[in-house]
Amino acid sequence: MDKITIIVPCYNEEAGIDFFYPEVQKYVEKIPDCEFKYLFVNDGSRDGTLDKLRKIAKKYPNVSYLSLSRNFGKESAMMAGLDYADGDAVIIMDADLQHPASKIAEMVELWRQGYDDVCGKRIDRAGETWLKRTCTNIFYAIMKKFSTSYEMQRNVGDFRLLDKRCVEALRLMRENQRFTKGLFTWVGYKKIEIPFEVQERVAGTTTWNYIALFNLAIKGMTSFTTAPLHIMTVVGMTVSFGAMAYMIFVIAMALIYGDPVAGYPTLMTVILFLGGMQLLALGIIGEYLSQIFHETKHRPIYLVDEMNGERIIYQRL
Ligand code: UDP
Ligand code: MG
């Protein structure tokens, strides 16, 4: 009998959370030789999500929940789920039923064939706005070009089945600034992608917006590649050489033709350009510095407030 835990991070999911268990259970019941457990992680919701989770956990014996002390973000909530989940494998799913439970049977099947990480690959980016698709494309192009050690998977999110050993590997990575998508890839092991269509949210609204996505992209880049720093070095050197050549030209012109005070446009252009470059370089250094700042404190990734009705005092990790 295989034991699988379904991890569900929830943030302000009051409106739709009641539909989750019955809907998923409908599919997983039919999978032979498999025992499913549910672990809901309440990520500091401000609505009645926690109350609903308490009720669901009381009603169904295979449901448990964790409640974090505040909103730590989905990445941290997932980590909490991975830390507390047991069983031979876990499945990570969104609480809003955007990840089709109908795919679980296929995932389990592939896992049984020996795959360690069965990732859901979304096939319906077409439904998104042009701007979002373009931004996503740019991000992947940059990541692909500059992360040397491994390739980031495209259109693959958090909907996946992970073998126990992937979970153990992820538990070793205690970094604070979590870019889980990259972490999954970093772990390696035998991966396979299965296509799925993202469903409509059952209820509630998404917490993502462009700013959040931009921040996530920056985090992804700065925590998985130092290429931007290297690029700035190259750009800096190029600009310096250019400046040197131009300096020689200017001096030569002054020596040959005298020194009429002119060239205001050139001056402005050069000052603004160099100023901009310097600020950009500083900004990039700053991004890495902020990563270091957050990581060196070694704070826990999340704090558990309550677990299955029990008030948590000592954190497990
Ligand atoms: N979520 C979370 N913490 C957060 C934000 C979101 O645990 O701070 C959960 C949310 O409850 C949902 C999943 O992460 O189960 C995905 O969030 P959402 O549906 O808002 O994102 P989208 O599906 O639009 O990418
Ligand atoms: Mg969603």
mmCIF file of C-alpha atoms and ligand atoms in Angstrom:
data_model
loop_
_atom_site.group_PDB
_atom_site.id
_atom_site.type_symbol
_atom_site.label_atom_id
_atom_site.label_comp_id
_atom_site.label_asym_id
_atom_site.label_seq_id
_atom_site.Cartn_x
_atom_site.Cartn_y
_atom_site.Cartn_z
ATOM 1 C CA MET A 1 0.000 0.000 0.000
ATOM 2 C CA ASP A 2 1.512 3.323 -1.076
ATOM 3 C CA LYS A 3 1.036 6.319 1.143
ATOM 4 C CA ILE A 4 0.733 9.712 -0.487
ATOM 5 C CA THR A 5 0.198 13.069 1.185
ATOM 6 C CA ILE A 6 -1.481 15.891 -0.684
ATOM 7 C CA ILE A 7 -0.087 19.247 0.419
ATOM 8 C CA VAL A 8 -2.401 22.209 -0.019
ATOM 9 C CA PRO A 9 -1.174 25.737 0.751
ATOM 10 C CA CYS A 10 -4.131 28.004 1.517
ATOM 11 C CA TYR A 11 -4.253 31.752 1.797
ATOM 12 C CA ASN A 12 -7.649 33.400 2.099
ATOM 13 C CA GLU A 13 -9.401 30.477 0.476
ATOM 14 C CA GLU A 14 -12.516 30.565 2.650
ATOM 15 C CA ALA A 15 -14.845 30.784 -0.320
ATOM 16 C CA GLY A 16 -13.684 27.675 -2.129
ATOM 17 C CA ILE A 17 -11.921 25.440 0.354
ATOM 18 C CA ASP A 18 -14.993 23.332 1.113
ATOM 19 C CA PHE A 19 -15.062 22.071 -2.464
ATOM 20 C CA PHE A 20 -11.496 20.841 -2.373
ATOM 21 C CA TYR A 21 -11.734 17.639 -0.370
ATOM 22 C CA PRO A 22 -14.828 16.156 -2.052
ATOM 23 C CA GLU A 23 -13.563 17.017 -5.511
ATOM 24 C CA VAL A 24 -10.103 15.526 -5.041
ATOM 25 C CA GLN A 25 -11.355 12.551 -3.049
ATOM 26 C CA LYS A 26 -13.660 11.673 -5.925
ATOM 27 C CA TYR A 27 -10.620 10.928 -8.078
ATOM 28 C CA VAL A 28 -8.127 9.548 -5.589
ATOM 29 C CA GLU A 29 -10.567 6.986 -4.179
ATOM 30 C CA LYS A 30 -10.415 5.147 -7.458
ATOM 31 C CA ILE A 31 -6.642 4.748 -7.416
ATOM 32 C CA PRO A 32 -5.856 1.197 -6.325
ATOM 33 C CA ASP A 33 -3.383 0.310 -3.580
ATOM 34 C CA CYS A 34 -2.924 3.846 -2.474
ATOM 35 C CA GLU A 35 -3.732 5.615 0.733
ATOM 36 C CA PHE A 36 -4.147 9.375 0.513
ATOM 37 C CA LYS A 37 -3.737 11.895 3.282
ATOM 38 C CA TYR A 38 -4.314 15.616 3.085
ATOM 39 C CA LEU A 39 -2.177 18.261 4.722
ATOM 40 C CA PHE A 40 -3.596 21.752 4.474
ATOM 41 C CA VAL A 41 -1.248 24.604 5.307
ATOM 42 C CA ASN A 42 -3.026 27.759 6.340
ATOM 43 C CA ASP A 43 -0.630 30.532 5.371
ATOM 44 C CA GLY A 44 -1.857 33.175 7.802
ATOM 45 C CA SER A 45 -5.217 33.704 6.123
ATOM 46 C CA ARG A 46 -7.164 36.747 7.244
ATOM 47 C CA ASP A 47 -10.559 35.224 6.526
ATOM 48 C CA GLY A 48 -12.299 32.145 7.879
ATOM 49 C CA THR A 49 -10.024 29.623 6.163
ATOM 50 C CA LEU A 50 -8.613 28.276 9.413
ATOM 51 C CA ASP A 51 -12.058 27.666 10.908
ATOM 52 C CA LYS A 52 -13.073 25.829 7.779
ATOM 53 C CA LEU A 53 -9.907 23.728 7.891
ATOM 54 C CA ARG A 54 -10.586 22.809 11.520
ATOM 55 C CA LYS A 55 -14.028 21.612 10.508
ATOM 56 C CA ILE A 56 -12.768 19.664 7.507
ATOM 57 C CA ALA A 57 -10.072 17.998 9.632
ATOM 58 C CA LYS A 58 -12.654 17.019 12.215
ATOM 59 C CA LYS A 59 -14.976 15.588 9.614
ATOM 60 C CA TYR A 60 -12.498 13.478 7.645
ATOM 61 C CA PRO A 61 -9.935 11.252 9.370
ATOM 62 C CA ASN A 62 -7.335 11.539 6.604
ATOM 63 C CA VAL A 63 -7.132 15.324 6.801
ATOM 64 C CA SER A 64 -4.718 17.285 8.959
ATOM 65 C CA TYR A 65 -3.705 20.903 8.938
ATOM 66 C CA LEU A 66 -0.961 23.277 9.926
ATOM 67 C CA SER A 67 -1.511 26.917 10.560
ATOM 68 C CA LEU A 68 1.399 29.329 10.212
ATOM 69 C CA SER A 69 1.815 32.273 12.552
ATOM 70 C CA ARG A 70 1.346 34.799 9.740
ATOM 71 C CA ASN A 71 1.374 34.993 5.956
ATOM 72 C CA PHE A 72 4.777 33.750 4.832
ATOM 73 C CA GLY A 73 3.967 33.370 1.141
ATOM 74 C CA LYS A 74 3.217 30.286 -0.880
ATOM 75 C CA GLU A 75 6.848 29.218 -1.183
ATOM 76 C CA SER A 76 7.259 29.047 2.577
ATOM 77 C CA ALA A 77 3.843 27.469 3.079
ATOM 78 C CA MET A 78 4.824 24.694 0.681
ATOM 79 C CA MET A 79 8.039 24.159 2.601
ATOM 80 C CA ALA A 80 6.057 23.801 5.804
ATOM 81 C CA GLY A 81 3.935 21.202 4.040
ATOM 82 C CA LEU A 82 7.010 19.326 2.836
ATOM 83 C CA ASP A 83 8.532 19.380 6.314
ATOM 84 C CA TYR A 84 5.464 17.984 7.999
ATOM 85 C CA ALA A 85 4.232 15.586 5.329
ATOM 86 C CA ASP A 86 4.928 11.895 5.596
ATOM 87 C CA GLY A 87 4.370 8.957 3.274
ATOM 88 C CA ASP A 88 6.165 7.610 0.241
ATOM 89 C CA ALA A 89 5.399 10.595 -1.932
ATOM 90 C CA VAL A 90 3.688 13.977 -1.798
ATOM 91 C CA ILE A 91 1.517 15.870 -4.246
ATOM 92 C CA ILE A 92 1.414 19.654 -4.113
ATOM 93 C CA MET A 93 -1.853 21.225 -5.226
ATOM 94 C CA ASP A 94 -3.441 24.669 -5.096
ATOM 95 C CA ALA A 95 -6.438 25.057 -2.850
ATOM 96 C CA ASP A 96 -8.469 26.785 -5.546
ATOM 97 C CA LEU A 97 -8.842 23.610 -7.645
ATOM 98 C CA GLN A 98 -6.988 25.132 -10.561
ATOM 99 C CA HIS A 99 -4.916 21.985 -10.631
ATOM 100 C CA PRO A 100 -7.072 19.154 -11.984
ATOM 101 C CA ALA A 101 -7.394 16.261 -9.557
ATOM 102 C CA SER A 102 -8.184 14.075 -12.537
ATOM 103 C CA LYS A 103 -4.442 14.014 -13.306
ATOM 104 C CA ILE A 104 -3.447 12.426 -10.021
ATOM 105 C CA ALA A 105 -4.034 8.872 -11.217
ATOM 106 C CA GLU A 106 -1.655 9.442 -14.112
ATOM 107 C CA MET A 107 0.934 10.983 -11.797
ATOM 108 C CA VAL A 108 0.799 8.035 -9.431
ATOM 109 C CA GLU A 109 1.114 5.650 -12.348
ATOM 110 C CA LEU A 110 4.287 7.378 -13.597
ATOM 111 C CA TRP A 111 5.696 7.500 -10.090
ATOM 112 C CA ARG A 112 5.167 3.758 -9.801
ATOM 113 C CA GLN A 113 7.068 3.350 -13.049
ATOM 114 C CA GLY A 114 10.055 4.894 -11.323
ATOM 115 C CA TYR A 115 9.865 8.646 -11.835
ATOM 116 C CA ASP A 116 10.777 10.751 -8.811
ATOM 117 C CA ASP A 117 9.244 14.027 -9.860
ATOM 118 C CA VAL A 118 6.096 14.053 -11.974
ATOM 119 C CA CYS A 119 5.491 17.678 -12.894
ATOM 120 C CA GLY A 120 2.324 19.154 -14.293
ATOM 121 C CA LYS A 121 3.058 21.230 -17.374
ATOM 122 C CA ARG A 122 0.430 23.787 -18.260
ATOM 123 C CA ILE A 123 -0.559 23.882 -21.885
ATOM 124 C CA ASP A 124 -2.854 26.866 -21.965
ATOM 125 C CA ARG A 125 -0.703 29.975 -21.719
ATOM 126 C CA ALA A 126 -2.765 31.297 -24.629
ATOM 127 C CA GLY A 127 -5.492 32.405 -22.253
ATOM 128 C CA GLU A 128 -3.157 34.874 -20.594
ATOM 129 C CA THR A 129 -2.635 38.464 -21.574
ATOM 130 C CA TRP A 130 -0.007 39.342 -24.141
ATOM 131 C CA LEU A 131 1.995 41.293 -21.582
ATOM 132 C CA LYS A 132 2.150 38.412 -19.127
ATOM 133 C CA ARG A 133 3.171 35.932 -21.812
ATOM 134 C CA THR A 134 5.897 38.241 -23.105
ATOM 135 C CA CYS A 135 7.285 38.853 -19.629
ATOM 136 C CA THR A 136 7.291 35.126 -18.952
ATOM 137 C CA ASN A 137 9.124 34.505 -22.224
ATOM 138 C CA ILE A 138 11.787 37.081 -21.412
ATOM 139 C CA PHE A 139 12.292 35.624 -17.965
ATOM 140 C CA TYR A 140 12.769 32.088 -19.246
ATOM 141 C CA ALA A 141 15.055 33.257 -22.019
ATOM 142 C CA ILE A 142 17.319 35.002 -19.501
ATOM 143 C CA MET A 143 17.294 32.067 -17.119
ATOM 144 C CA LYS A 144 18.005 29.616 -19.888
ATOM 145 C CA LYS A 145 20.921 31.647 -21.135
ATOM 146 C CA PHE A 146 22.583 32.186 -17.814
ATOM 147 C CA SER A 147 21.945 29.348 -15.449
ATOM 148 C CA THR A 148 24.703 27.005 -16.335
ATOM 149 C CA SER A 149 24.216 24.107 -14.000
ATOM 150 C CA TYR A 150 20.775 22.990 -15.092
ATOM 151 C CA GLU A 151 17.860 24.031 -17.217
ATOM 152 C CA MET A 152 14.759 25.598 -15.757
ATOM 153 C CA GLN A 153 11.575 23.824 -16.775
ATOM 154 C CA ARG A 154 9.102 25.867 -18.770
ATOM 155 C CA ASN A 155 5.440 26.293 -17.896
ATOM 156 C CA VAL A 156 5.948 23.962 -15.009
ATOM 157 C CA GLY A 157 4.658 25.119 -11.683
ATOM 158 C CA ASP A 158 4.108 23.703 -8.263
ATOM 159 C CA PHE A 159 1.543 21.090 -9.271
ATOM 160 C CA ARG A 160 3.590 17.914 -9.000
ATOM 161 C CA LEU A 161 4.142 14.585 -7.357
ATOM 162 C CA LEU A 162 7.433 14.240 -5.518
ATOM 163 C CA ASP A 163 8.996 11.038 -4.354
ATOM 164 C CA LYS A 164 10.125 10.871 -0.758
ATOM 165 C CA ARG A 165 13.742 11.357 -1.725
ATOM 166 C CA CYS A 166 12.960 14.616 -3.523
ATOM 167 C CA VAL A 167 11.143 15.748 -0.405
ATOM 168 C CA GLU A 168 14.162 14.827 1.719
ATOM 169 C CA ALA A 169 16.407 16.750 -0.659
ATOM 170 C CA LEU A 170 14.167 19.810 -0.539
ATOM 171 C CA ARG A 171 14.177 19.660 3.248
ATOM 172 C CA LEU A 172 17.927 20.110 3.178
ATOM 173 C CA MET A 173 17.575 23.433 1.430
ATOM 174 C CA ARG A 174 16.763 25.839 4.198
ATOM 175 C CA GLU A 175 17.251 29.046 2.263
ATOM 176 C CA ASN A 176 14.960 31.869 3.199
ATOM 177 C CA GLN A 177 14.533 33.432 -0.199
ATOM 178 C CA ARG A 178 12.824 30.486 -1.758
ATOM 179 C CA PHE A 179 12.330 30.168 -5.457
ATOM 180 C CA THR A 180 10.771 26.737 -5.317
ATOM 181 C CA LYS A 181 10.521 26.293 -9.051
ATOM 182 C CA GLY A 182 14.276 26.530 -9.276
ATOM 183 C CA LEU A 183 14.764 24.329 -6.236
ATOM 184 C CA PHE A 184 12.707 21.527 -7.763
ATOM 185 C CA THR A 185 14.907 21.611 -10.829
ATOM 186 C CA TRP A 186 18.112 21.923 -8.830
ATOM 187 C CA VAL A 187 17.323 18.705 -6.966
ATOM 188 C CA GLY A 188 17.454 16.682 -10.157
ATOM 189 C CA TYR A 189 16.440 12.998 -10.070
ATOM 190 C CA LYS A 190 14.210 11.446 -12.671
ATOM 191 C CA LYS A 191 11.673 13.939 -13.927
ATOM 192 C CA ILE A 192 8.770 13.683 -16.294
ATOM 193 C CA GLU A 193 6.261 16.292 -17.365
ATOM 194 C CA ILE A 194 2.588 15.647 -17.912
ATOM 195 C CA PRO A 195 0.404 18.230 -19.637
ATOM 196 C CA PHE A 196 -2.604 19.705 -17.877
ATOM 197 C CA GLU A 197 -4.993 22.566 -18.375
ATOM 198 C CA VAL A 198 -5.282 25.111 -15.617
ATOM 199 C CA GLN A 199 -8.885 25.218 -14.440
ATOM 200 C CA GLU A 200 -10.923 28.231 -13.457
ATOM 201 C CA ARG A 201 -10.533 29.248 -9.831
ATOM 202 C CA VAL A 202 -13.532 27.789 -7.919
ATOM 203 C CA ALA A 203 -13.930 30.912 -5.834
ATOM 204 C CA GLY A 204 -11.978 33.841 -4.447
ATOM 205 C CA THR A 205 -9.323 35.819 -6.287
ATOM 206 C CA THR A 206 -5.698 35.285 -7.138
ATOM 207 C CA THR A 207 -3.120 36.953 -4.922
ATOM 208 C CA TRP A 208 -0.672 37.427 -7.774
ATOM 209 C CA ASN A 209 -0.166 40.682 -9.596
ATOM 210 C CA TYR A 210 2.510 42.097 -11.865
ATOM 211 C CA ILE A 211 4.586 43.526 -9.047
ATOM 212 C CA ALA A 212 4.582 40.203 -7.209
ATOM 213 C CA LEU A 213 5.542 38.375 -10.397
ATOM 214 C CA PHE A 214 8.322 40.871 -11.121
ATOM 215 C CA ASN A 215 9.682 40.403 -7.610
ATOM 216 C CA LEU A 216 9.519 36.648 -7.987
ATOM 217 C CA ALA A 217 11.431 36.877 -11.262
ATOM 218 C CA ILE A 218 14.159 38.988 -9.634
ATOM 219 C CA LYS A 219 14.336 36.530 -6.765
ATOM 220 C CA GLY A 220 14.567 33.656 -9.212
ATOM 221 C CA MET A 221 17.410 35.248 -11.064
ATOM 222 C CA THR A 222 19.412 36.391 -8.094
ATOM 223 C CA SER A 223 19.086 33.131 -6.238
ATOM 224 C CA PHE A 224 20.022 30.901 -9.139
ATOM 225 C CA THR A 225 22.552 32.738 -11.231
ATOM 226 C CA THR A 226 25.249 35.330 -10.696
ATOM 227 C CA ALA A 227 25.297 36.084 -14.414
ATOM 228 C CA PRO A 228 23.951 39.654 -13.996
ATOM 229 C CA LEU A 229 27.030 40.505 -11.907
ATOM 230 C CA HIS A 230 29.265 39.103 -14.582
ATOM 231 C CA ILE A 231 27.400 40.976 -17.316
ATOM 232 C CA MET A 232 27.892 44.224 -15.422
ATOM 233 C CA THR A 233 31.635 43.554 -15.286
ATOM 234 C CA VAL A 234 31.733 43.046 -19.022
ATOM 235 C CA VAL A 235 29.566 46.090 -19.705
ATOM 236 C CA GLY A 236 31.706 48.157 -17.325
ATOM 237 C CA MET A 237 34.872 47.146 -19.111
ATOM 238 C CA THR A 238 33.413 47.861 -22.529
ATOM 239 C CA VAL A 239 32.199 51.276 -21.469
ATOM 240 C CA SER A 240 35.599 52.087 -19.929
ATOM 241 C CA PHE A 241 37.398 51.193 -23.122
ATOM 242 C CA GLY A 242 34.946 53.261 -25.133
ATOM 243 C CA ALA A 243 35.443 56.174 -22.771
ATOM 244 C CA MET A 244 39.210 55.873 -23.077
ATOM 245 C CA ALA A 245 39.057 55.928 -26.871
ATOM 246 C CA TYR A 246 36.716 58.910 -26.798
ATOM 247 C CA MET A 247 39.018 60.716 -24.368
ATOM 248 C CA ILE A 248 41.945 60.331 -26.741
ATOM 249 C CA PHE A 249 39.767 61.602 -29.553
ATOM 250 C CA VAL A 250 38.652 64.655 -27.552
ATOM 251 C CA ILE A 251 42.215 65.506 -26.492
ATOM 252 C CA ALA A 252 43.460 65.105 -30.031
ATOM 253 C CA MET A 253 40.709 67.361 -31.364
ATOM 254 C CA ALA A 254 41.510 69.989 -28.711
ATOM 255 C CA LEU A 255 45.201 69.885 -29.561
ATOM 256 C CA ILE A 256 44.619 70.147 -33.279
ATOM 257 C CA TYR A 257 41.691 72.573 -33.433
ATOM 258 C CA GLY A 258 42.040 74.430 -30.141
ATOM 259 C CA ASP A 259 39.406 74.311 -27.443
ATOM 260 C CA PRO A 260 36.178 76.024 -28.326
ATOM 261 C CA VAL A 261 33.750 75.469 -25.451
ATOM 262 C CA ALA A 262 31.069 73.399 -27.064
ATOM 263 C CA GLY A 263 29.737 69.903 -26.824
ATOM 264 C CA TYR A 264 27.005 70.362 -24.270
ATOM 265 C CA PRO A 265 24.809 67.631 -25.834
ATOM 266 C CA THR A 266 27.704 65.165 -25.850
ATOM 267 C CA LEU A 267 28.472 65.990 -22.250
ATOM 268 C CA MET A 268 24.911 65.504 -21.120
ATOM 269 C CA THR A 269 24.573 62.233 -22.991
ATOM 270 C CA VAL A 270 27.744 60.832 -21.520
ATOM 271 C CA ILE A 271 26.902 61.919 -17.969
ATOM 272 C CA LEU A 272 23.375 60.556 -18.115
ATOM 273 C CA PHE A 273 24.447 57.330 -19.741
ATOM 274 C CA LEU A 274 27.212 56.673 -17.262
ATOM 275 C CA GLY A 275 25.014 57.708 -14.350
ATOM 276 C CA GLY A 276 22.352 55.282 -15.480
ATOM 277 C CA MET A 277 24.835 52.473 -15.918
ATOM 278 C CA GLN A 278 26.265 53.051 -12.466
ATOM 279 C CA LEU A 279 22.850 53.028 -10.821
ATOM 280 C CA LEU A 280 21.896 49.867 -12.673
ATOM 281 C CA ALA A 281 25.106 48.146 -11.600
ATOM 282 C CA LEU A 282 24.552 49.259 -8.017
ATOM 283 C CA GLY A 283 20.991 48.010 -8.153
ATOM 284 C CA ILE A 284 22.124 44.604 -9.324
ATOM 285 C CA ILE A 285 24.755 44.417 -6.586
ATOM 286 C CA GLY A 286 22.033 45.522 -4.184
ATOM 287 C CA GLU A 287 19.782 42.630 -5.197
ATOM 288 C CA TYR A 288 22.499 40.145 -4.385
ATOM 289 C CA LEU A 289 23.357 41.976 -1.195
ATOM 290 C CA SER A 290 19.746 41.724 -0.078
ATOM 291 C CA GLN A 291 19.806 37.989 -0.745
ATOM 292 C CA ILE A 292 22.912 37.670 1.403
ATOM 293 C CA PHE A 293 21.335 39.880 4.056
ATOM 294 C CA HIS A 294 18.293 37.652 4.308
ATOM 295 C CA GLU A 295 20.173 34.383 4.152
ATOM 296 C CA THR A 296 22.877 35.141 6.698
ATOM 297 C CA LYS A 297 20.321 35.645 9.432
ATOM 298 C CA HIS A 298 19.334 31.994 9.173
ATOM 299 C CA ARG A 299 15.849 32.642 10.360
ATOM 300 C CA PRO A 300 13.331 29.833 10.121
ATOM 301 C CA ILE A 301 11.392 29.781 6.870
ATOM 302 C CA TYR A 302 8.047 29.801 8.691
ATOM 303 C CA LEU A 303 6.628 29.443 12.181
ATOM 304 C CA VAL A 304 3.827 27.027 12.970
ATOM 305 C CA ASP A 305 1.150 28.432 15.201
ATOM 306 C CA GLU A 306 -1.212 25.504 15.400
ATOM 307 C CA MET A 307 -1.258 21.938 14.210
ATOM 308 C CA ASN A 308 -4.429 19.853 14.265
ATOM 309 C CA GLY A 309 -5.796 21.869 17.159
ATOM 310 C CA GLU A 310 -2.582 21.759 19.141
ATOM 311 C CA ARG A 311 -0.848 25.013 20.039
ATOM 312 C CA ILE A 312 2.772 24.776 18.887
ATOM 313 C CA ILE A 313 5.450 26.145 21.166
ATOM 314 C CA TYR A 314 8.595 24.409 19.945
ATOM 315 C CA GLN A 315 9.169 24.490 16.222
ATOM 316 C CA ARG A 316 10.216 21.228 14.701
ATOM 317 C CA LEU A 317 12.820 22.973 12.548
HETATM 318 N N1 UDP B 1 -1.107 30.909 -1.449
HETATM 319 C C1 UDP B 1 -0.464 30.792 -0.224
HETATM 320 N N2 UDP B 1 0.140 31.897 0.313
HETATM 321 C C2 UDP B 1 0.159 33.102 -0.315
HETATM 322 C C3 UDP B 1 -0.478 33.192 -1.588
HETATM 323 C C4 UDP B 1 -1.090 32.079 -2.114
HETATM 324 O O1 UDP B 1 -0.441 29.728 0.376
HETATM 325 O O2 UDP B 1 0.704 34.050 0.231
HETATM 326 C C5 UDP B 1 -1.768 29.726 -2.029
HETATM 327 C C6 UDP B 1 -3.202 29.943 -2.462
HETATM 328 O O3 UDP B 1 -4.099 29.730 -1.396
HETATM 329 C C7 UDP B 1 -3.373 28.906 -3.541
HETATM 330 C C8 UDP B 1 -1.992 28.851 -4.176
HETATM 331 O O4 UDP B 1 -1.101 29.385 -3.207
HETATM 332 O O5 UDP B 1 -3.694 27.638 -3.023
HETATM 333 C C9 UDP B 1 -1.912 29.609 -5.474
HETATM 334 O O6 UDP B 1 -2.324 30.931 -5.281
HETATM 335 P P1 UDP B 1 -3.218 31.713 -6.328
HETATM 336 O O7 UDP B 1 -4.372 30.860 -6.748
HETATM 337 O O8 UDP B 1 -3.525 33.027 -5.706
HETATM 338 O O9 UDP B 1 -2.204 31.906 -7.520
HETATM 339 P P2 UDP B 1 -2.435 31.575 -9.076
HETATM 340 O O10 UDP B 1 -3.171 30.265 -9.156
HETATM 341 O O11 UDP B 1 -3.216 32.697 -9.613
HETATM 342 O O12 UDP B 1 -1.046 31.492 -9.625
HETATM 343 MG MG MG B 2 -4.790 29.763 -8.284
#
